Coordinates of C-alpha atoms and ligand atoms in Angstrom, one line a residue:
M306 CA 13.6 -8.3 -28.7
E307 CA 12.7 -6.1 -25.7
K308 CA 15.7 -4.3 -24.2
V309 CA 17.7 -6.6 -22.0
R310 CA 17.8 -5.7 -18.4
V311 CA 19.5 -7.9 -15.9
R312 CA 20.6 -7.3 -12.5
Y313 CA 23.1 -8.4 -9.8
A314 CA 21.6 -8.2 -6.3
P315 CA 23.9 -8.8 -3.6
S316 CA 23.3 -8.6 0.2
P317 CA 25.7 -6.1 1.9
T318 CA 26.7 -8.9 4.4
G319 CA 30.3 -9.2 3.3
H320 CA 32.8 -8.5 0.6
L321 CA 32.6 -9.5 -3.1
H322 CA 33.2 -13.2 -3.3
I323 CA 34.5 -14.9 -6.2
G324 CA 30.9 -16.5 -6.6
G325 CA 29.1 -13.2 -6.6
A326 CA 31.6 -11.6 -8.8
R327 CA 31.0 -14.3 -11.4
T328 CA 27.4 -13.9 -11.3
A329 CA 27.8 -10.3 -11.7
L330 CA 30.2 -10.9 -14.6
F331 CA 27.9 -13.3 -16.5
N332 CA 24.9 -11.1 -16.1
Y333 CA 27.2 -8.1 -17.2
L334 CA 28.5 -9.8 -20.3
F335 CA 24.9 -10.8 -21.2
A336 CA 23.6 -7.4 -21.1
K337 CA 26.6 -5.9 -22.8
H338 CA 26.3 -8.6 -25.6
Y339 CA 22.5 -7.8 -26.2
D340 CA 23.4 -3.9 -25.9
G341 CA 21.1 -4.0 -22.8
D342 CA 21.6 -2.6 -19.1
F343 CA 23.2 -4.2 -16.0
I344 CA 21.6 -3.2 -13.0
F345 CA 23.0 -3.4 -9.4
R346 CA 20.6 -3.6 -6.7
L347 CA 20.9 -4.3 -2.9
E348 CA 19.1 -6.8 -1.0
D349 CA 19.8 -5.3 2.4
T350 CA 16.7 -6.8 4.4
D351 CA 18.6 -8.9 6.4
I352 CA 19.8 -6.0 8.8
E353 CA 21.5 -8.2 11.4
R354 CA 23.8 -9.5 9.0
N355 CA 24.6 -6.3 6.9
I356 CA 28.1 -5.1 7.4
E357 CA 29.3 -1.5 7.4
G358 CA 30.6 -0.5 3.9
G359 CA 29.2 -3.6 2.4
E360 CA 27.6 -1.9 -0.5
A361 CA 30.6 0.2 -1.4
S362 CA 32.7 -2.8 -1.2
Q363 CA 30.7 -4.7 -3.8
L364 CA 30.6 -1.9 -6.0
D365 CA 34.3 -0.8 -5.7
N366 CA 35.4 -4.3 -6.2
L367 CA 33.1 -4.7 -9.3
A368 CA 34.4 -1.5 -10.7
W369 CA 38.2 -2.5 -10.1
L370 CA 37.1 -5.7 -12.3
G371 CA 35.7 -3.3 -15.0
I372 CA 32.1 -3.8 -14.2
V373 CA 30.2 -0.6 -13.8
P374 CA 26.5 -0.9 -13.6
D375 CA 24.1 1.2 -15.7
E376 CA 22.0 1.7 -12.8
S377 CA 22.6 1.4 -9.1
P378 CA 21.8 3.1 -5.8
L379 CA 24.7 5.7 -7.0
N380 CA 23.5 6.0 -10.4
P381 CA 19.6 5.6 -10.1
N382 CA 17.2 6.0 -13.1
P383 CA 14.3 7.6 -11.6
K384 CA 11.8 5.3 -13.4
Y385 CA 13.1 2.5 -11.1
A386 CA 14.6 4.0 -8.2
P387 CA 15.2 3.4 -5.2
Y388 CA 17.8 0.3 -5.6
R389 CA 18.1 -0.5 -2.1
Q390 CA 15.3 -2.9 -0.5
M391 CA 15.2 -1.2 2.7
E392 CA 14.3 2.0 0.8
R393 CA 11.4 0.1 -1.1
L394 CA 9.4 -1.2 1.9
D395 CA 6.3 0.9 1.0
I396 CA 6.3 -0.9 -2.7
Y397 CA 6.4 -4.1 -0.8
R398 CA 3.8 -3.3 1.5
K399 CA 1.3 -2.3 -1.2
Y400 CA 1.6 -5.6 -3.1
A401 CA 1.4 -7.7 0.0
N402 CA -1.9 -6.0 0.9
E403 CA -3.1 -6.5 -2.5
L404 CA -2.6 -10.3 -1.9
L405 CA -4.0 -10.2 1.6
Q406 CA -7.1 -8.3 0.3
R407 CA -7.4 -11.0 -2.6
G408 CA -7.2 -13.9 0.0
L409 CA -4.1 -15.0 -1.8
A410 CA -2.1 -14.3 1.4
Y411 CA -2.9 -14.6 5.1
K412 CA -1.8 -13.4 8.5
C413 CA 0.1 -16.0 10.6
F414 CA 0.1 -15.6 14.2
C415 CA 1.9 -18.6 15.1
T416 CA 5.0 -18.0 17.4
P417 CA 8.6 -19.1 16.5
E418 CA 8.2 -21.6 19.4
E419 CA 5.2 -23.4 17.9
L420 CA 6.8 -23.4 14.5
D421 CA 10.0 -25.0 15.8
A422 CA 8.2 -27.6 17.7
E423 CA 6.0 -28.4 14.6
H424 CA 9.3 -28.7 12.4
E425 CA 10.9 -31.1 14.9
R426 CA 7.8 -33.2 15.1
Q427 CA 7.7 -33.3 11.3
V428 CA 11.4 -34.3 11.2
A429 CA 11.0 -36.9 13.7
A430 CA 8.3 -38.5 11.8
G431 CA 10.3 -38.4 8.7
K432 CA 8.4 -35.9 6.8
A433 CA 9.7 -32.8 4.9
P434 CA 9.1 -30.0 7.1
M435 CA 6.3 -27.5 6.0
Y436 CA 3.9 -25.0 7.5
N437 CA 1.0 -26.9 8.8
G438 CA -1.4 -24.5 7.8
K439 CA -2.9 -23.5 11.2
C440 CA -3.6 -20.0 10.5
R441 CA -4.9 -20.7 6.8
N442 CA -8.5 -20.5 7.6
L443 CA -8.7 -18.2 10.7
T444 CA -12.0 -16.2 10.4
A445 CA -12.0 -12.4 10.0
E446 CA -13.1 -12.1 13.5
E447 CA -10.2 -14.4 14.9
V448 CA -7.8 -12.4 13.0
A449 CA -9.0 -9.0 14.2
E450 CA -9.0 -10.2 17.7
K451 CA -5.5 -11.5 17.7
E452 CA -4.3 -8.3 15.9
A453 CA -6.1 -6.0 18.6
A454 CA -4.3 -8.2 21.2
G455 CA -1.0 -7.1 19.7
I456 CA -0.1 -10.6 18.8
P457 CA 2.7 -10.2 16.1
Y458 CA 2.1 -11.9 12.8
T459 CA 3.8 -12.7 9.6
I460 CA 2.0 -12.8 6.2
R461 CA 2.1 -16.1 4.6
L462 CA 1.3 -16.8 0.8
R463 CA -1.6 -19.3 0.3
V464 CA 0.2 -21.7 -1.8
P465 CA -2.1 -23.2 -4.7
E466 CA -2.6 -26.9 -4.4
N467 CA -1.8 -29.7 -7.1
K468 CA -0.3 -27.3 -9.3
T469 CA 2.9 -27.8 -11.3
Y470 CA 5.5 -24.8 -11.8
E471 CA 7.6 -25.2 -14.7
F472 CA 10.2 -23.2 -16.6
E473 CA 12.7 -23.3 -19.4
D474 CA 16.0 -22.5 -17.6
M475 CA 18.6 -21.0 -19.9
I476 CA 21.2 -23.3 -18.5
R477 CA 19.4 -26.5 -17.2
G478 CA 16.5 -26.6 -19.8
H479 CA 13.1 -27.7 -18.5
V480 CA 12.6 -27.5 -14.8
S481 CA 9.5 -28.3 -12.9
F482 CA 8.3 -28.4 -9.2
E483 CA 5.0 -29.5 -7.6
S484 CA 3.3 -26.8 -5.4
N485 CA 2.2 -29.4 -2.9
D486 CA 5.9 -29.9 -1.8
I487 CA 5.9 -26.3 -1.0
G488 CA 4.2 -25.1 2.3
D489 CA 2.6 -21.7 2.7
W490 CA 5.6 -19.4 3.1
V491 CA 6.3 -16.1 4.6
I492 CA 6.2 -13.2 2.2
V493 CA 6.5 -10.5 5.1
K494 CA 8.3 -11.2 8.3
A495 CA 6.9 -10.2 11.9
N496 CA 9.0 -7.0 11.7
G497 CA 7.1 -6.0 8.4
I498 CA 10.1 -6.6 6.4
P499 CA 9.6 -8.7 3.2
T500 CA 11.4 -12.0 2.7
Y501 CA 14.0 -12.6 -0.3
N502 CA 11.4 -14.5 -2.5
F503 CA 8.7 -11.8 -2.2
A504 CA 10.9 -8.7 -2.7
V505 CA 13.0 -10.3 -5.4
V506 CA 9.8 -10.7 -7.6
I507 CA 8.5 -7.1 -6.8
D508 CA 11.8 -5.8 -7.8
D509 CA 12.5 -7.9 -10.7
H510 CA 8.9 -7.0 -12.1
T511 CA 9.0 -3.2 -11.3
M512 CA 12.5 -2.9 -12.6
D513 CA 11.5 -4.5 -15.9
I514 CA 14.2 -7.2 -15.6
T515 CA 14.1 -9.4 -18.5
H516 CA 16.6 -12.1 -17.7
V517 CA 18.1 -13.5 -14.5
F518 CA 21.5 -15.4 -14.1
R519 CA 22.1 -16.6 -10.5
G520 CA 23.6 -19.4 -8.5
E521 CA 22.0 -22.8 -8.6
E522 CA 21.2 -22.5 -4.9
H523 CA 18.3 -20.2 -5.9
L524 CA 16.8 -22.9 -8.2
S525 CA 14.3 -24.3 -5.4
N526 CA 13.3 -20.7 -4.9
T527 CA 12.1 -20.2 -8.5
P528 CA 8.7 -22.1 -8.1
K529 CA 7.9 -19.6 -5.1
Q530 CA 8.5 -16.6 -7.3
L531 CA 6.7 -18.2 -10.0
M532 CA 3.6 -18.5 -8.1
L533 CA 3.8 -14.8 -7.3
Y534 CA 4.1 -13.8 -11.0
E535 CA 1.1 -15.8 -11.6
M536 CA -1.0 -14.4 -8.9
F537 CA -0.1 -10.9 -10.1
G538 CA -0.4 -11.7 -13.8
W539 CA 2.9 -10.6 -14.5
Q540 CA 5.5 -12.2 -17.1
P541 CA 8.2 -13.6 -15.2
P542 CA 12.0 -13.1 -16.3
I543 CA 13.8 -15.8 -18.2
Y544 CA 16.0 -17.8 -15.5
G545 CA 19.5 -19.3 -15.9
H546 CA 20.9 -21.0 -12.8
M547 CA 24.5 -21.3 -12.9
T548 CA 26.5 -24.3 -11.5
L549 CA 28.6 -24.2 -8.4
I550 CA 32.1 -23.3 -8.3
V551 CA 34.1 -26.1 -6.9
N552 CA 37.8 -26.3 -5.7
E553 CA 40.3 -28.7 -7.0
Q554 CA 39.2 -31.4 -4.9
R555 CA 35.7 -31.0 -6.6
K556 CA 34.1 -29.7 -3.4
K557 CA 32.0 -26.8 -3.2
L558 CA 33.8 -23.5 -2.3
S559 CA 33.1 -22.8 1.1
K560 CA 33.9 -19.5 2.6
R561 CA 36.0 -21.1 5.0
D562 CA 38.1 -23.0 2.4
E563 CA 41.5 -21.6 2.8
S564 CA 43.1 -23.2 -0.3
I565 CA 41.6 -20.5 -2.5
M566 CA 41.4 -16.7 -2.0
Q567 CA 37.7 -16.1 -2.1
F568 CA 37.2 -12.5 -2.2
V569 CA 38.0 -10.2 -5.2
S570 CA 39.8 -7.8 -2.8
Q571 CA 42.4 -10.2 -2.0
Y572 CA 43.3 -10.8 -5.6
K573 CA 43.6 -7.0 -6.0
D574 CA 45.7 -6.8 -2.8
E575 CA 48.1 -9.3 -3.9
G576 CA 48.7 -7.6 -7.2
Y577 CA 46.6 -9.5 -9.8
L578 CA 45.5 -7.4 -12.7
P579 CA 41.9 -6.6 -13.1
D580 CA 41.6 -7.5 -16.8
A581 CA 43.1 -10.8 -16.2
M582 CA 40.9 -11.5 -13.5
F583 CA 37.8 -10.6 -15.7
N584 CA 39.2 -13.0 -18.4
F585 CA 39.8 -15.8 -15.8
M586 CA 36.4 -15.4 -14.4
A587 CA 34.5 -15.4 -17.5
L588 CA 36.1 -18.9 -18.1
L589 CA 34.6 -20.1 -14.7
G590 CA 31.5 -21.7 -16.0
W591 CA 31.6 -20.3 -19.6
S592 CA 33.7 -21.5 -22.5
P593 CA 34.1 -20.1 -25.9
E594 CA 33.6 -21.8 -29.2
G595 CA 37.3 -22.3 -30.2
E596 CA 40.5 -22.8 -28.4
Q597 CA 41.3 -19.3 -27.5
E598 CA 41.5 -18.5 -23.7
I599 CA 42.8 -15.0 -23.5
F600 CA 40.2 -12.5 -24.4
T601 CA 39.9 -8.7 -24.0
K602 CA 36.5 -7.5 -22.3
E603 CA 35.4 -6.4 -25.7
E604 CA 36.0 -9.9 -27.1
L605 CA 34.5 -11.5 -24.2
I606 CA 31.2 -9.3 -24.6
K607 CA 31.1 -10.2 -28.5
E608 CA 31.7 -13.8 -28.0
F609 CA 29.5 -14.5 -24.9
S610 CA 26.6 -16.8 -25.4
E611 CA 24.3 -18.0 -22.6
K612 CA 24.1 -21.3 -24.7
R613 CA 27.6 -22.0 -23.9
L614 CA 27.3 -21.7 -20.0
S615 CA 28.2 -24.9 -18.2
K616 CA 26.0 -27.5 -16.9
S617 CA 28.5 -29.2 -14.7
P618 CA 30.4 -27.5 -11.8
S619 CA 33.2 -25.1 -12.7
M620 CA 36.7 -26.0 -11.2
F621 CA 38.5 -23.0 -9.8
D622 CA 41.8 -24.0 -11.5
K623 CA 44.7 -22.1 -9.7
N624 CA 47.2 -23.0 -12.5
K625 CA 45.2 -21.7 -15.1
L626 CA 44.6 -18.4 -12.9
T627 CA 48.4 -17.9 -12.6
W628 CA 48.9 -18.7 -16.3
V629 CA 46.3 -16.2 -17.3
N630 CA 47.5 -13.6 -15.0
N631 CA 51.2 -14.2 -16.2
R632 CA 50.0 -13.7 -19.7
Y633 CA 48.6 -10.4 -18.9
I634 CA 51.6 -9.4 -16.9
K635 CA 54.1 -10.4 -19.7
E636 CA 52.0 -8.1 -22.2
R637 CA 52.4 -5.1 -19.8
S638 CA 55.2 -2.4 -20.2
L639 CA 58.0 -2.7 -17.9
E640 CA 56.9 0.6 -16.5
D641 CA 53.5 -0.8 -15.7
V642 CA 55.0 -4.1 -14.0
V643 CA 57.6 -1.8 -11.9
A644 CA 54.3 0.4 -10.5
L645 CA 52.7 -2.9 -9.8
C646 CA 55.4 -4.4 -7.9
R647 CA 57.3 -1.7 -6.3
P648 CA 54.9 -1.1 -3.5
Y649 CA 55.2 -4.9 -2.4
L650 CA 59.1 -4.5 -2.5
E651 CA 59.1 -1.4 -0.5
E652 CA 56.9 -3.1 2.1
A653 CA 59.3 -6.1 2.3
Y654 CA 62.6 -4.8 1.9
D655 CA 64.8 -1.8 2.7
L656 CA 65.2 -0.1 -0.8
S657 CA 66.8 3.0 0.6
T658 CA 70.2 2.1 -0.7
K659 CA 69.0 1.0 -4.1
S660 CA 68.9 3.1 -7.2
E661 CA 65.9 3.5 -9.4
Q662 CA 67.8 1.8 -12.2
W663 CA 68.5 -1.2 -10.0
I664 CA 64.7 -1.6 -8.9
N665 CA 63.8 -1.4 -12.5
D666 CA 66.4 -3.9 -13.4
L667 CA 65.5 -6.3 -10.7
I668 CA 61.7 -6.2 -11.7
A669 CA 62.6 -6.6 -15.5
T670 CA 64.5 -9.8 -14.5
Y671 CA 61.4 -11.3 -13.4
H672 CA 58.8 -9.5 -15.7
D673 CA 58.2 -12.7 -18.0
Q674 CA 57.6 -15.1 -15.2
L675 CA 55.6 -13.0 -12.8
S676 CA 52.1 -14.0 -12.2
Y677 CA 51.1 -11.1 -9.7
G678 CA 52.5 -8.3 -8.1
K679 CA 53.3 -9.6 -4.6
E680 CA 54.9 -12.8 -6.0
I681 CA 58.1 -10.6 -6.6
V682 CA 58.9 -10.5 -2.9
G683 CA 59.6 -14.0 -2.7
L684 CA 61.2 -14.2 -5.8
V685 CA 64.0 -11.5 -5.4
D686 CA 64.6 -12.6 -1.8
L687 CA 68.2 -13.7 -2.8
F688 CA 69.1 -10.2 -3.8
F689 CA 68.5 -8.8 -0.1
N690 CA 70.0 -11.6 1.9
D691 CA 73.5 -11.3 2.6
E692 CA 74.1 -14.8 3.6
L693 CA 74.2 -17.6 1.1
V694 CA 72.5 -20.7 2.2
L695 CA 72.9 -23.7 0.0
D696 CA 70.4 -26.5 0.1
D697 CA 71.6 -30.2 -0.1
E698 CA 71.4 -30.7 -3.5
A699 CA 73.4 -27.4 -4.3
K700 CA 76.1 -28.5 -1.8
E701 CA 76.4 -32.0 -3.3
F702 CA 76.9 -30.4 -6.8
M703 CA 79.4 -28.1 -5.6
K704 CA 81.6 -31.0 -4.8
D705 CA 82.7 -31.6 -8.3
E706 CA 86.5 -31.3 -8.6
S707 CA 86.4 -29.1 -11.6
I708 CA 84.6 -26.4 -9.7
P709 CA 87.1 -24.6 -7.6
N710 CA 89.0 -23.9 -11.0
T711 CA 85.9 -22.7 -12.9
L712 CA 85.1 -20.2 -9.9
A713 CA 88.8 -19.0 -9.7
V714 CA 88.8 -18.4 -13.6
F715 CA 85.5 -16.4 -13.5
K716 CA 86.5 -14.4 -10.5
K717 CA 89.6 -13.2 -12.2
H718 CA 87.7 -12.2 -15.1
L719 CA 85.2 -10.4 -13.1
E720 CA 87.6 -8.5 -11.2
A721 CA 89.1 -7.0 -14.4
V722 CA 85.6 -5.6 -15.3
E723 CA 85.4 -2.0 -14.9
D724 CA 81.9 -1.3 -16.0
F725 CA 79.8 -4.2 -14.3
T726 CA 76.9 -4.5 -17.0
K727 CA 75.2 -7.4 -18.2
E728 CA 77.0 -7.6 -21.4
N729 CA 80.4 -7.5 -19.7
V730 CA 79.4 -10.2 -17.2
Q731 CA 78.2 -12.3 -20.1
A732 CA 81.7 -11.9 -21.7
C733 CA 83.3 -13.0 -18.5
I734 CA 81.0 -16.2 -18.5
K735 CA 82.2 -16.9 -22.0
A736 CA 85.9 -16.2 -21.4
T737 CA 85.7 -18.8 -18.4
Q738 CA 84.2 -21.4 -20.8
K739 CA 86.9 -21.1 -23.0
E740 CA 89.8 -20.8 -20.3
A741 CA 88.4 -23.4 -17.9
K742 CA 87.4 -25.7 -20.6
V743 CA 84.0 -26.4 -19.1
R744 CA 80.6 -25.7 -20.7
G745 CA 76.8 -26.1 -20.4
K746 CA 75.7 -27.2 -16.8
M747 CA 79.3 -27.4 -15.5
L748 CA 79.7 -23.9 -16.5
Y749 CA 76.5 -22.2 -15.5
M750 CA 75.6 -24.1 -12.3
P751 CA 78.6 -23.8 -10.2
L752 CA 78.5 -19.8 -11.2
R753 CA 75.0 -19.6 -10.4
I754 CA 75.2 -21.5 -7.1
A755 CA 78.3 -19.7 -5.9
T756 CA 76.9 -16.2 -6.6
T757 CA 73.2 -16.7 -5.9
G758 CA 73.0 -19.8 -3.8
I759 CA 70.1 -21.2 -5.8
M760 CA 70.2 -23.7 -8.7
H761 CA 67.4 -22.4 -10.7
G762 CA 66.8 -18.6 -11.2
P763 CA 66.5 -15.8 -13.6
D764 CA 69.3 -15.0 -16.3
L765 CA 72.5 -15.5 -14.6
A766 CA 74.5 -12.4 -16.0
S767 CA 71.4 -10.2 -15.0
S768 CA 71.4 -11.7 -11.5
I769 CA 75.2 -11.1 -11.0
C770 CA 74.7 -7.5 -12.1
L771 CA 72.0 -7.0 -9.7
L772 CA 73.9 -8.5 -6.9
G773 CA 76.9 -6.0 -7.5
K774 CA 80.5 -6.7 -8.0
E775 CA 81.6 -6.4 -4.5
K776 CA 79.3 -9.0 -3.3
V777 CA 79.7 -11.5 -6.3
L778 CA 83.6 -11.4 -5.8
S779 CA 83.4 -11.8 -2.0
R780 CA 81.0 -14.8 -2.6
L781 CA 83.3 -16.3 -5.3
Ligands
LIG1908 N1 20.7 -11.6 -2.8 C1 20.6 -12.8 -3.5 C2 22.0 -13.4 -3.6 O1 23.0 -12.8 -3.5 C3 20.2 -12.5 -4.9 C4 19.4 -13.8 -5.6 C5 18.9 -13.5 -6.8 O2 19.6 -13.4 -7.8 O3 17.6 -13.8 -7.0 O4 22.1 -14.7 -3.6

């Protein structure tokens, strides 16, 4: 097999989206599985939509995920450079001229107004809109005249008639399109900049791209690309069109959907772990052979098979996301988790009166249940609030007549403790059980509610230690 070369080719029109990241990830896994190269290329021809820093944001977020391209604008292979389309205009021009010379493309002088009006007429007549071929057969003189008059023109591909374009998609199997359904399409815009479908073919061919994994929205672009390969006599890459990512309501993820964080940087900002995100995203449209769900990057590279890419939409399952992230956080050392959480705590609370030990103990208390760094802020809120606010359920519970005695006994034992450690507090709980003759829920729940205000929380003795003797006694 020739060396596998795949590419991820975003437009720098925004930050790295979950969908884009997944495309990059599957291309990356495929490349690494077959010992190939993963290339990052920039489709920056839509100048108005490009955003400042778009390329860097894509690359930085990919790097955060652990996806570092073998070739990119920052790490070019001279054989294939440049990697930004706007720096490759000469290359496209050369190929567009070749098509013009061979009569496979022609100059079109129709104005946008004319084209719009024609489009509306066709739609009104219930037809699929398509270029009507007005400039298809202009004579050389007519073309020269219009050019001399300075009329702007696009270059259109002369789409062959009555042809079927077919290919074997790695994910969808056999796909075919009829050329008669495709109007002569623009390969170079009036401003001299190539369109996506034209540039992508030139790039994929000149960069020796062997396989292409991309979103299914590009499926209908593929016949346009295949006709170019045929005209130039080039071998097309092998395509795989990945299914959509949908939300839990099975609706296509739209950038406006607020139920899901859509940008990789948001996950980074909230303190998700990159290796966990890598793992989670690999399962978004791909499934391994067995039941295993937690994989290191190396395992994923080894296990990855394009044959197991999903044919149906992949649901972005938020529970799975938190589950996977929690699994990774649990595996991390306390030191790592403290480093992860601390900035969020610092931002949310005044830590100036807290010792390092206290902060470590606080985070340690939540180490096992945490799914992402910032989650700590909401969880530890009770340790920073002076006021104890009980909800109705807790208030109701506290009406039991055994409770005042339980609390009084516990308070007495705590008062006697000199060294306020978890072990000593635990011993006081035990002593209260014996003396007040209460156990289980009737022991733990009153103590928990009276000291922390909540009915469910982390280990009771640890919580009491973190609150400190003074505060706990006053609450009791
Ligand atoms: N810039 C295109 C996109 O982001 C690339 C499409 C392709 O991979 O061919 O969707």
